[in-house]
Amino acid sequence: MDSFTSLHPDVPEVEVELLSAECDNSTQIISPIEEPESLEKWCQQSLIGKKLPNALYVHISAIEKLDPPLRQHYEKFSQIIATGMVGANIIKFHSDRPKISYLFYPDFDTDPHPALLASVQINLENNEISPMMRYRDYSNSHNPPILHRKETFVTPEYPYYQEFEQLTKAEEKLGLLDKTSSIGTRQGWMQWLQYQGVEIQGHRVVNENGDRLSRIPKIERHRAAIVRTDLSRPLRFALEANLFTENTTFFDYGCGHGGDVNRIAERGYTSNGWDPFYFPNEACIPADIVNIGYVINVIEHIEERGEALRKAWELTRQVLLVSAQVLIDDEKHGKIAFGDGVITRHNTFQKYYEQEELKIYIDRVLGVDSIPVALGIYFVFRDENQAQNFRASRCRSRISTPRIRTQVKRFEDYKDLLAPLMAFVTDRGRLPVPGELPEEAEINFEFRRITRAFDVILQATEAGEWDMIKQKRRSDLLLYLALSEFKDYVQFKDIEPVVQKDIKALFGSYKKAREEAEDILFSLGDLSVVAKCCEESAIGHKRPNALFIHVSALSELDYRLRIYEGCASRTIGRMDEVTLIKFHTKQPKISYLFYPDFDTEPHPKLHTSMHIDLRDLHVSYRDYSDSQDPPVWHRKETVLTANYPGYEKFAKLSEQEENRGLFDDINAIKTLKGWERCLEEHCAEIRNYRLYWRKDADPYRVKLVRSAIRARKKSND
């Protein structure tokens, strides 16, 4: 498909001189991207379109989403032709020269592998006043070029994106796209399908008889239901987020064995559920909170899958909890490819979503903006105001009320009365407006005004601590507003009234707050800004290419880094039980690392890592749970704040290890085996966060190590 002329020398070609309808003979036509190197760079770094070594192919619907230089490049060429190339739906940017090709695929939406009808190439080589146009007609060709991987030409918002993507995944699993040299034309593709014994019908791979199910075992969906001993993850997150209030009702759509239904009922809530296999006779009852947990990933038919999601949404009064399996490497398990998922050895179907794909699917089917809570888990709110409240709450830092530093009699006399005011200012970063504080009348009776009451509080505490609280709450709001920029404009009226008052008090106006948030978000597109924030951070473990922090320290970071991390977690969600967050400074990337024994092991082992590329939100995983030599973490205190439990204990151990020379060759101790060798070589062992000499160590070896320690100490002195 890259070079139609070489593939089809028999196809007639017409070359004509074409004058722009908008240019006269005195106007020189110049492409916006004049340098070939610059054009190649923009084509190769584009997040949209199908990239080949010398070209970028983009569907006409995605042109507006291209980077501005490429968009302007296209618009300049389009001005040349008065007809505007009506009917052309694929644009080919030649990355090695100033050319653009307009390709006509009339059946792009309906044909799984549409054939090229015609192409028009516009050549602006040498900035000619009269550009050359080459037209090729394939309408009478018996072997025209065809397209594969149609989803790569469009954006995820395209109406048929998922259908295209599902076909590609099915073809990949069967190896149909492996033979790239001969499947680029209709005849080559049809011969390959015939050899494989399959056909493509309606964007699905079927056997020669058209029977998609003839070689697939019967799907037994009910066998995918898990017997749990505790609440499922979506329900745990909902409870932790305080979505359940006193009179909240709950319904579990596709409840399986009914474990969540029973456990929510045990907590005193009205709880019901339905399942097509285990509880088929139960009524589907509308409820405040509805859960469709790990259901859509076990339904093999796309239409039925969407119908289940819509039915659960219809039952929802307030919040729908949606969850599905995400990003599991099924190839090593030897599972059978089927549709857009796999058949497990238990004859159950599993659709493994990518996290961003899952959000796009939920949003498209329900017409909503779902909120990621964790991997594979989304909350969908009926009320936009409630959705904004939830988003804002997730951006708030935990802050302690300043301690009493000075004994002030007037404060001591009214300490109990002033406590609610101190708590309010700690929570909001501002003084309450009339009517906000229940104790307002009593405080005004004693102090006349709230401001005078707070003056007494300032006399007994450090004013600087209150200023820090104000700045912290201000940065919380900037985080919330910056992340809100990822969706349509959030109207001020949709924001919780108390947050509206916060914005007015801390920024002056909603407009000023949004402008500041937008400026910060825009600045973070420059990786050097992120790198500088990491370099200047007072918190975290710094390395040449990254900054590591413990998840508990995230709220203490520079608010710009919090916003940067939010760009990943808002769409993808953080990995469950994440321990460390890694900010990459040489590439736009965030990593989440899980060390299950971080609090108990002096040098914890890495269990799982998840990496998010912020350029395209691609997610990659690595599981070390079965590794005999996993990475280990040293100097735990470096990623923590000083108030973390055990901080001093961690720091003292690191100091001992440093003095013993255990960290001299950091590359040798990155993994478990390397660390164990290092301990053995230094005759050391760790017990209860203290370093001891090994009892079984060779005496001569101990003597050498002790000598080295003395030499180190002398050199440091």
XYZ file of C-alpha atoms in Angstrom:
717
model
C 0.000 0.000 0.000
C 2.996 2.301 0.390
C 3.839 2.503 -3.303
C 0.861 1.866 -5.542
C 2.775 2.574 -8.715
C 5.339 -0.153 -8.130
C 2.677 -2.657 -7.143
C 0.456 -1.973 -10.136
C 2.354 -0.782 -13.195
C -0.613 -1.760 -15.364
C -2.950 0.767 -13.755
C -3.307 3.880 -15.934
C -1.750 7.054 -14.558
C -2.542 10.599 -15.639
C -0.217 13.509 -14.838
C -1.599 17.019 -15.147
C -0.559 20.513 -14.213
C -2.922 21.894 -11.591
C -3.352 25.538 -10.630
C -4.708 26.428 -7.209
C -8.187 27.910 -7.191
C -7.001 30.333 -4.532
C -3.572 31.281 -5.954
C -2.638 33.468 -8.899
C 0.579 33.327 -10.905
C 2.250 35.791 -8.587
C 1.806 33.595 -5.523
C 4.380 31.004 -4.613
C 2.958 27.889 -2.949
C 5.049 26.887 0.046
C 4.352 24.013 2.366
C 4.100 24.977 6.058
C 6.711 22.324 6.878
C 9.541 23.274 4.592
C 12.351 21.045 5.872
C 12.123 17.284 5.084
C 13.713 16.476 8.448
C 11.024 18.473 10.238
C 8.252 16.819 8.230
C 9.620 13.358 9.016
C 9.835 14.226 12.711
C 6.211 15.380 12.891
C 4.991 12.301 11.021
C 6.908 9.851 13.196
C 5.926 11.444 16.513
C 2.237 11.768 15.638
C -0.041 9.922 18.067
C -2.690 9.635 15.362
C -2.576 7.647 12.153
C -0.776 4.622 10.741
C 2.979 5.160 10.527
C 5.205 3.560 7.916
C 8.898 4.338 7.252
C 8.211 7.059 4.666
C 4.605 8.011 5.291
C 1.819 8.707 7.725
C -1.741 7.652 6.810
C -4.682 9.397 8.498
C -8.444 9.129 8.036
C -10.095 12.415 7.047
C -12.099 12.404 10.306
C -8.890 12.554 12.344
C -7.268 15.501 10.562
C -8.493 17.977 13.190
C -6.818 15.917 15.918
C -3.355 16.065 14.303
C -0.548 18.228 15.623
C -0.929 21.814 14.289
C 2.064 21.674 11.869
C 0.682 18.565 10.142
C -2.820 20.015 10.095
C -1.543 23.215 8.471
C 0.505 21.154 6.037
C -2.668 19.339 4.965
C -4.748 22.532 4.753
C -2.184 24.191 2.491
C -2.345 21.315 0.024
C -6.138 21.216 0.172
C -6.322 24.842 -0.945
C -4.723 23.865 -4.234
C -7.726 21.900 -5.499
C -11.024 23.668 -5.957
C -13.061 20.496 -5.504
C -11.503 19.840 -2.100
C -10.953 16.210 -3.120
C -14.546 15.224 -2.374
C -14.721 11.525 -1.539
C -11.117 11.103 -0.421
C -11.109 9.598 3.074
C -7.479 8.591 3.660
C -4.693 11.182 3.534
C -1.110 10.064 3.013
C 1.591 12.424 4.296
C 4.862 11.652 2.506
C 7.425 12.178 5.240
C 10.470 12.425 2.941
C 9.248 15.112 0.531
C 6.536 17.780 0.118
C 3.803 15.519 -1.229
C 0.335 14.528 -0.101
C -1.813 11.741 -1.534
C -5.612 11.670 -1.352
C -6.904 8.083 -1.335
C -10.469 7.039 -2.125
C -11.809 4.048 -0.157
C -15.603 4.309 -0.683
C -16.336 1.241 1.494
C -14.065 2.157 4.391
C -16.784 1.826 7.054
C -18.552 -1.264 5.732
C -15.849 -3.408 4.105
C -13.504 -5.121 6.607
C -10.655 -4.648 4.126
C -11.724 -1.924 1.683
C -10.181 -1.645 -1.773
C -8.604 1.520 -3.148
C -10.768 3.095 -5.863
C -8.500 5.965 -6.858
C -5.610 8.106 -5.649
C -4.499 11.656 -6.280
C -0.981 12.778 -5.438
C -0.119 16.478 -5.146
C 3.575 17.295 -5.534
C 4.952 20.630 -4.330
C 8.555 19.680 -5.016
C 10.761 22.751 -5.493
C 7.858 24.999 -4.367
C 6.462 25.089 -7.894
C 3.913 27.742 -8.794
C 2.070 25.087 -10.796
C 2.118 21.909 -8.728
C 1.848 18.527 -10.381
C -1.039 16.188 -9.763
C -0.864 12.454 -10.435
C -4.168 10.640 -10.664
C -4.526 6.853 -10.644
C -7.740 4.933 -11.226
C -8.138 1.453 -9.702
C -11.829 1.009 -10.459
C -11.124 -1.542 -13.224
C -8.211 -3.248 -11.486
C -8.621 -6.937 -10.650
C -6.114 -6.667 -7.836
C -6.380 -3.283 -6.106
C -4.559 -2.440 -2.868
C -6.587 -3.029 0.306
C -6.413 -1.823 3.891
C -5.725 -3.740 7.086
C -5.859 -2.537 10.710
C -8.450 0.145 9.966
C -8.521 1.339 13.580
C -4.988 2.716 13.192
C -6.212 5.328 10.693
C -8.888 6.800 12.981
C -9.181 7.969 16.597
C -10.893 5.983 19.387
C -13.888 8.338 19.077
C -14.661 7.072 15.565
C -18.083 5.304 15.567
C -16.684 1.967 14.322
C -13.303 2.086 16.087
C -14.017 -0.795 18.441
C -15.427 -2.958 15.648
C -12.287 -2.360 13.565
C -10.006 -3.025 16.530
C -11.772 -6.258 17.450
C -11.346 -7.587 13.917
C -7.634 -6.745 13.959
C -7.123 -8.510 17.294
C -8.936 -11.598 16.033
C -6.803 -11.636 12.868
C -3.614 -11.169 14.868
C -4.430 -14.077 17.174
C -4.890 -16.326 14.157
C -1.685 -15.076 12.516
C -3.554 -13.687 9.505
C -1.549 -10.449 9.476
C 1.884 -12.038 9.806
C 2.546 -12.422 6.063
C 2.827 -8.682 5.318
C 4.625 -9.075 1.983
C 1.675 -10.606 0.120
C -1.568 -9.501 1.801
C -1.523 -5.864 0.686
C -3.669 -6.572 -2.396
C -7.078 -8.168 -2.750
C -5.887 -11.322 -4.516
C -2.994 -11.895 -2.126
C -5.291 -11.439 0.870
C -7.999 -13.765 -0.463
C -5.455 -16.470 -1.261
C -4.032 -16.235 2.251
C -7.497 -16.487 3.838
C -8.298 -19.501 1.675
C -5.053 -21.151 2.714
C -5.936 -20.526 6.360
C -9.447 -21.916 5.891
C -11.260 -18.805 7.103
C -13.329 -15.927 5.758
C -14.079 -12.388 6.912
C -17.771 -11.601 7.275
C -19.142 -8.480 8.886
C -15.847 -7.645 10.607
C -15.637 -11.148 12.061
C -13.447 -14.106 11.267
C -15.482 -17.208 10.400
C -14.668 -20.614 8.990
C -15.299 -21.537 5.367
C -18.896 -22.518 6.149
C -19.591 -19.142 7.671
C -20.074 -20.811 11.056
C -18.271 -18.749 13.659
C -19.000 -21.202 16.468
C -18.323 -24.574 14.834
C -14.856 -25.001 16.370
C -15.558 -23.153 19.629
C -16.676 -24.992 22.768
C -19.940 -24.003 24.420
C -19.488 -20.897 26.544
C -20.420 -21.512 30.179
C -20.527 -17.995 31.589
C -21.638 -18.995 35.069
C -18.349 -20.817 35.636
C -16.570 -17.442 35.575
C -18.364 -16.455 38.805
C -15.957 -16.398 41.751
C -16.844 -17.498 45.283
C -15.412 -14.680 47.423
C -14.759 -14.562 51.140
C -14.899 -10.760 51.247
C -16.350 -7.836 49.324
C -15.249 -7.431 45.720
C -12.814 -4.633 44.883
C -15.431 -2.292 43.333
C -17.573 -2.479 46.473
C -14.590 -1.905 48.743
C -13.684 1.228 46.799
C -17.301 2.441 46.922
C -17.395 2.061 50.705
C -14.023 3.759 51.120
C -15.294 6.665 48.991
C -18.322 7.049 51.326
C -20.781 6.501 48.467
C -22.982 4.508 50.832
C -24.976 6.704 53.220
C -27.641 5.809 55.781
C -30.521 5.023 53.396
C -28.559 3.958 50.301
C -30.014 1.040 48.319
C -27.841 -1.415 46.379
C -28.392 -3.746 43.422
C -25.888 -6.178 41.920
C -26.535 -6.815 38.208
C -24.980 -10.193 37.397
C -24.334 -10.984 41.043
C -22.931 -14.496 40.530
C -23.116 -16.390 43.839
C -24.476 -13.273 45.579
C -21.548 -12.621 47.928
C -21.599 -8.833 47.527
C -25.389 -8.739 47.948
C -25.170 -10.561 51.286
C -22.228 -8.586 52.644
C -23.767 -5.212 51.797
C -27.014 -6.362 53.465
C -25.007 -7.335 56.567
C -23.902 -3.708 56.792
C -27.522 -2.631 57.124
C -28.304 -1.518 53.574
C -31.199 -2.606 51.350
C -29.434 -4.997 48.987
C -30.656 -7.105 46.061
C -29.202 -8.851 43.045
C -29.932 -10.761 39.853
C -27.932 -13.308 37.889
C -29.036 -15.150 34.711
C -27.753 -18.487 36.062
C -27.724 -18.421 39.867
C -30.651 -16.046 40.563
C -32.674 -15.850 37.310
C -36.031 -15.338 39.045
C -35.002 -12.302 41.089
C -36.452 -8.990 39.921
C -34.185 -6.278 38.555
C -34.844 -3.442 40.988
C -33.659 0.185 40.553
C -31.239 1.246 43.277
C -29.042 4.165 44.299
C -25.854 2.188 43.677
C -25.746 -0.522 41.010
C -22.797 -2.824 40.466
C -22.018 -4.613 37.221
C -18.880 -6.322 38.413
C -16.720 -8.307 35.984
C -19.773 -9.047 33.844
C -19.099 -7.363 30.513
C -15.789 -9.200 30.161
C -17.497 -12.655 30.234
C -20.142 -11.907 27.571
C -18.879 -13.109 24.209
C -21.420 -11.267 22.008
C -20.672 -7.568 21.534
C -24.326 -6.544 21.202
C -25.331 -8.418 24.336
C -22.411 -6.943 26.218
C -23.565 -3.403 25.460
C -27.165 -4.311 26.314
C -26.093 -5.555 29.767
C -24.217 -2.341 30.459
C -27.170 -0.195 29.374
C -29.605 -2.263 31.473
C -27.461 -1.776 34.584
C -27.343 1.966 33.860
C -31.127 2.112 33.542
C -31.400 0.671 37.068
C -28.974 3.237 38.477
C -30.287 6.219 40.437
C -26.951 7.641 41.611
C -23.775 5.652 40.845
C -22.971 2.719 38.579
C -19.890 0.656 39.443
C -18.382 -0.911 36.300
C -15.467 -3.335 36.393
C -13.794 -5.703 33.950
C -10.588 -7.666 33.472
C -7.759 -5.598 32.027
C -4.426 -6.255 30.363
C -3.735 -9.864 31.137
C -1.138 -11.703 29.044
C -3.209 -14.659 27.915
C -0.763 -16.066 25.364
C 1.354 -17.912 27.908
C -1.749 -19.674 29.196
C -2.470 -21.246 25.833
C -6.031 -19.932 25.605
C -8.042 -20.059 22.386
C -8.622 -16.841 20.459
C -12.307 -15.999 20.098
C -13.856 -12.751 18.872
C -12.266 -9.948 20.843
C -11.482 -12.143 23.858
C -10.393 -15.665 24.716
C -11.928 -18.947 25.782
C -10.402 -20.200 29.012
C -9.761 -23.855 29.780
C -12.959 -23.774 31.887
C -15.015 -22.892 28.761
C -15.658 -19.351 29.971
C -15.189 -16.289 27.802
C -12.881 -13.445 28.890
C -12.596 -10.095 27.164
C -9.341 -8.498 28.325
C -9.611 -4.731 28.006
C -6.885 -2.187 28.040
C -7.720 0.376 30.719
C -8.179 3.295 28.336
C -10.144 1.040 25.971
C -12.493 0.162 28.838
C -13.159 3.828 29.613
C -13.802 4.623 25.952
C -16.193 1.660 25.750
C -18.179 2.665 28.855
C -18.340 6.310 27.781
C -19.442 5.460 24.241
C -22.126 2.940 25.214
C -23.621 5.078 28.012
C -22.816 8.566 26.721
C -21.012 9.507 29.968
C -17.625 10.560 31.338
C -16.729 7.667 33.636
C -14.217 8.135 36.451
C -11.341 5.650 36.851
C -10.913 4.465 40.432
C -8.433 1.621 39.960
C -7.362 -0.748 37.214
C -10.480 -2.076 35.544
C -12.852 -0.167 37.877
C -14.904 2.910 36.953
C -17.613 4.930 38.710
C -20.371 6.504 36.599
C -22.478 9.200 38.298
C -26.005 10.170 37.311
C -25.640 13.697 38.673
C -22.817 15.828 37.286
C -22.626 17.795 40.530
C -22.047 14.577 42.473
C -19.422 13.508 39.939
C -17.560 16.788 40.393
C -17.770 16.443 44.183
C -16.192 12.989 43.914
C -13.432 14.243 41.615
C -12.697 17.163 43.944
C -12.576 14.903 47.005
C -9.932 12.704 45.378
C -7.691 15.743 44.886
C -7.712 16.803 48.543
C -4.640 16.350 50.724
C -4.754 15.131 54.296
C -3.691 17.990 56.565
C -3.327 18.133 60.334
C -4.544 21.097 62.356
C -1.593 23.216 63.622
C -0.531 22.484 67.198
C -0.815 24.981 70.027
C 2.596 26.634 70.367
C 1.928 29.445 72.873
C -0.130 29.578 76.036
C -2.696 32.338 75.511
C -5.295 32.782 78.274
C -8.091 33.987 75.983
C -7.511 30.985 73.718
C -7.443 28.590 76.700
C -10.720 30.069 77.974
C -12.494 29.403 74.654
C -10.493 26.433 73.326
C -13.533 24.158 72.918
C -15.547 26.891 71.187
C -12.686 27.699 68.777
C -11.929 24.050 67.886
C -14.641 23.842 65.139
C -13.280 27.022 63.549
C -9.740 25.599 63.530
C -11.027 22.383 61.976
C -12.922 24.304 59.277
C -9.932 26.430 58.260
C -7.748 23.304 58.182
C -10.298 21.563 55.966
C -11.005 24.436 53.555
C -7.921 26.683 53.742
C -10.129 29.741 54.344
C -12.448 31.325 56.882
C -16.126 30.333 56.747
C -18.656 32.664 55.146
C -21.849 33.520 57.059
C -24.034 30.459 57.523
C -21.315 27.828 56.919
C -20.225 27.131 60.499
C -22.867 25.725 62.912
C -21.099 27.386 65.871
C -21.055 30.782 64.134
C -23.638 32.432 66.449
C -21.823 31.361 69.622
C -18.459 32.511 68.291
C -19.854 35.874 67.196
C -21.474 36.322 70.618
C -18.088 35.975 72.327
C -15.800 37.555 69.693
C -18.221 39.713 67.612
C -16.685 38.492 64.330
C -15.178 35.285 62.984
C -12.025 37.186 61.981
C -11.443 38.323 65.571
C -11.889 34.760 66.802
C -9.288 33.558 64.307
C -6.891 36.290 65.495
C -6.954 34.634 68.910
C -6.150 31.272 67.260
C -3.182 32.887 65.466
C -1.819 34.105 68.798
C -1.675 30.523 70.095
C -0.380 28.869 66.891
C 2.182 29.504 64.145
C 0.754 31.794 61.456
C 3.094 30.215 58.913
C 1.419 26.834 59.350
C -1.959 28.340 58.434
C -0.379 29.957 55.373
C 0.955 26.532 54.344
C -2.541 25.052 54.759
C -3.947 27.780 52.529
C -1.347 27.064 49.846
C -1.953 23.321 50.131
C -5.714 23.743 49.632
C -5.009 26.101 46.750
C -2.813 23.472 45.086
C -5.542 20.854 45.699
C -7.965 23.018 43.731
C -5.442 23.551 40.941
C -5.063 19.776 40.684
C -8.838 19.319 40.481
C -9.310 22.098 37.904
C -6.330 21.024 35.780
C -7.592 17.444 35.569
C -11.071 18.736 34.735
C -9.560 20.166 31.550
C -9.505 16.626 30.113
C -13.269 16.708 29.618
C -15.735 19.269 28.360
C -15.842 22.618 30.134
C -17.025 22.150 33.726
C -19.581 24.811 34.516
C -19.282 26.647 37.814
C -22.837 25.684 38.729
C -21.928 21.980 38.560
C -19.317 22.403 41.272
C -20.266 21.747 44.893
C -21.260 25.036 46.634
C -18.566 24.700 49.300
C -15.913 24.239 46.579
C -17.313 27.284 44.753
C -16.664 29.304 47.914
C -13.155 27.821 48.153
C -12.380 28.939 44.597
C -13.640 32.483 45.175
C -11.724 32.832 48.458
C -8.434 31.342 47.237
C -8.360 32.614 43.624
C -10.773 35.528 43.434
C -12.808 34.062 40.582
C -13.460 30.822 38.720
C -11.990 32.344 35.558
C -8.659 33.155 37.236
C -8.485 29.704 38.813
C -9.090 27.947 35.482
C -6.563 30.117 33.667
C -3.884 29.307 36.232
C -4.690 25.585 36.046
C -4.584 25.662 32.234
C -1.197 27.429 32.255
C 0.256 24.793 34.584
C -1.150 21.937 32.525
C 0.265 23.443 29.338
C 3.694 23.965 30.925
C 3.878 20.291 31.903
C 3.932 19.406 28.215
C 7.576 20.482 28.411
C 9.468 17.560 29.925
C 12.236 19.885 31.107
C 9.728 21.528 33.476
C 8.885 18.126 34.943
C 12.569 17.253 35.238
C 13.278 20.521 37.049
C 10.407 19.927 39.491
C 11.832 16.474 40.223
C 15.341 17.825 40.634
C 14.178 20.538 43.073
C 11.823 18.286 45.030
C 12.505 18.218 48.770
C 10.784 14.833 48.913
C 11.709 11.556 47.266
C 14.629 9.461 46.069
C 16.408 11.092 43.121
C 18.229 9.265 40.364
C 19.659 10.626 37.095
C 16.538 9.652 35.145
C 13.781 9.592 37.750
C 12.272 10.640 41.065
C 10.744 7.964 43.320
C 8.268 8.698 46.107
C 6.113 6.584 48.387
C 2.406 6.920 47.567
C 1.797 8.350 51.047
C 4.037 11.318 50.161
C 2.215 12.229 46.941
C 0.141 14.984 48.546
C 3.350 16.579 49.867
C 4.885 16.940 46.399
C 5.041 20.105 44.352
C 1.509 20.567 43.006
C 2.847 20.528 39.437
C 4.092 16.969 39.914
C 0.752 16.036 41.487
C -0.984 17.355 38.367
C 1.483 15.485 36.144
C 0.777 12.213 37.955
C -2.935 12.993 37.789
C -2.716 13.080 33.992
C -2.010 9.345 34.170
C -4.215 8.294 37.079
C -7.272 10.267 35.884
C -7.576 8.121 32.760
C -5.824 4.906 33.726
C -6.257 4.711 37.477
C -3.464 3.710 39.807
C -2.372 0.123 40.214
C -3.948 -1.553 43.250
C -1.903 -1.269 46.442
C 0.738 0.850 44.697
C 3.743 1.456 46.955
C 6.076 3.725 44.990
C 5.466 6.208 42.184
C 8.266 6.811 39.707
C 8.445 10.094 37.760
C 10.608 9.592 34.677
C 12.567 12.726 33.745
C 13.921 11.671 30.341
C 10.600 10.570 28.854
C 6.932 11.407 29.535
C 6.201 8.382 31.666
C 4.822 7.442 35.098
C 5.455 4.075 36.771
C 3.636 2.476 39.699
C 5.573 -0.093 41.729
C 4.106 -2.588 44.209
C 6.255 -3.811 47.099
C 3.864 -5.895 49.270
C 6.358 -6.155 52.163
C 7.531 -2.544 52.119
C 6.606 -1.854 55.763
C 7.939 -5.125 57.172
C 11.002 -6.013 55.072
C 14.186 -3.917 55.366
C 14.797 -4.441 51.634
C 11.421 -5.283 50.054
C 11.111 -7.165 46.777
C 9.265 -5.751 43.764
C 6.098 -7.726 43.008
C 4.523 -5.845 40.089
C 5.220 -2.740 38.035
C 2.916 -0.762 35.775
C 4.210 1.841 33.329
C 2.084 4.526 31.647
C 3.392 6.365 28.604
C 1.767 9.811 28.763
C 2.142 10.336 25.019
C -0.471 7.734 24.132
C -1.483 6.371 27.584
C -0.139 2.967 26.622
C 0.085 0.731 29.686
C 2.641 -2.028 30.173
C 3.060 -4.438 33.080
C 5.694 -6.664 34.525
C 5.065 -9.335 37.117
C 7.995 -10.395 39.308
C 6.009 -12.628 41.664
C 7.506 -15.821 40.187
C 10.983 -14.378 39.690
C 13.882 -15.955 41.556
C 15.818 -12.695 41.345
C 13.389 -9.739 41.598
C 14.523 -6.115 42.052
C 14.828 -4.967 45.682
C 14.524 -1.496 47.214
C 17.196 0.067 49.417
C 17.132 3.187 51.640
C 13.387 3.130 52.271
C 13.438 6.402 54.194
C 14.455 8.326 51.043
C 10.986 7.944 49.503
C 9.100 8.836 52.691
C 8.262 11.882 54.760
C 9.683 12.072 58.276
C 6.303 11.387 59.924
C 5.913 7.970 58.271
C 5.751 5.120 60.843
C 9.197 3.529 61.157
C 11.018 6.344 59.348
C 13.768 6.695 61.982
C 14.262 2.921 62.118
C 14.658 2.767 58.337
C 17.128 5.681 58.334
C 19.327 4.173 61.053
C 19.611 0.880 59.180
C 20.588 2.713 55.976
C 23.265 4.605 57.880
C 24.708 1.331 59.206
C 24.677 -0.191 55.722
C 26.321 2.904 54.258
C 29.103 2.805 56.866
C 29.663 -0.899 56.218
C 30.108 -0.206 52.477
C 27.097 -2.198 51.358
C 25.993 0.531 48.954
C 29.369 1.086 47.278
C 28.402 -0.787 44.096
C 24.748 0.114 43.649
C 24.450 -1.695 40.303
C 25.500 -4.979 41.900
C 22.729 -4.901 44.507
C 19.720 -3.990 42.367
C 18.275 -7.489 42.545
C 17.759 -9.997 45.357
C 20.633 -12.337 44.470
C 23.057 -9.458 44.070
C 22.032 -8.067 47.460
C 22.399 -11.455 49.136
C 25.902 -11.832 47.652
C 26.793 -8.378 48.910
C 25.664 -9.222 52.456
C 27.655 -12.442 52.377
C 30.795 -10.726 51.067
C 30.547 -8.146 53.851
C 29.882 -10.835 56.494
C 26.613 -9.076 57.339
C 23.049 -10.039 58.175
C 19.987 -7.990 59.108
C 17.791 -8.741 62.099
C 15.038 -6.444 63.350
C 16.324 -3.533 61.257
C 19.824 -3.776 62.688
C 23.013 -4.885 60.974
C 24.977 -7.725 62.600
C 28.109 -9.735 61.816
C 27.283 -13.161 60.458
C 28.065 -15.856 63.004
C 29.144 -18.304 60.292
C 31.430 -15.822 58.535
C 35.054 -16.718 57.870
C 37.202 -15.003 60.587
C 39.815 -13.878 58.086
C 37.110 -12.407 55.881
C 35.676 -10.561 58.883
C 39.143 -9.178 59.616
C 39.438 -7.822 56.059
C 36.011 -6.225 56.183
C 36.716 -4.611 59.563
C 39.960 -3.214 58.179
C 38.084 -1.765 55.198
C 35.551 -0.149 57.535
C 38.315 1.503 59.576
C 39.968 2.783 56.414
C 36.644 4.197 55.203
C 36.028 5.944 58.521
C 39.532 7.402 58.563
C 39.138 8.679 55.021
C 35.786 10.294 55.868
C 37.302 11.991 58.898
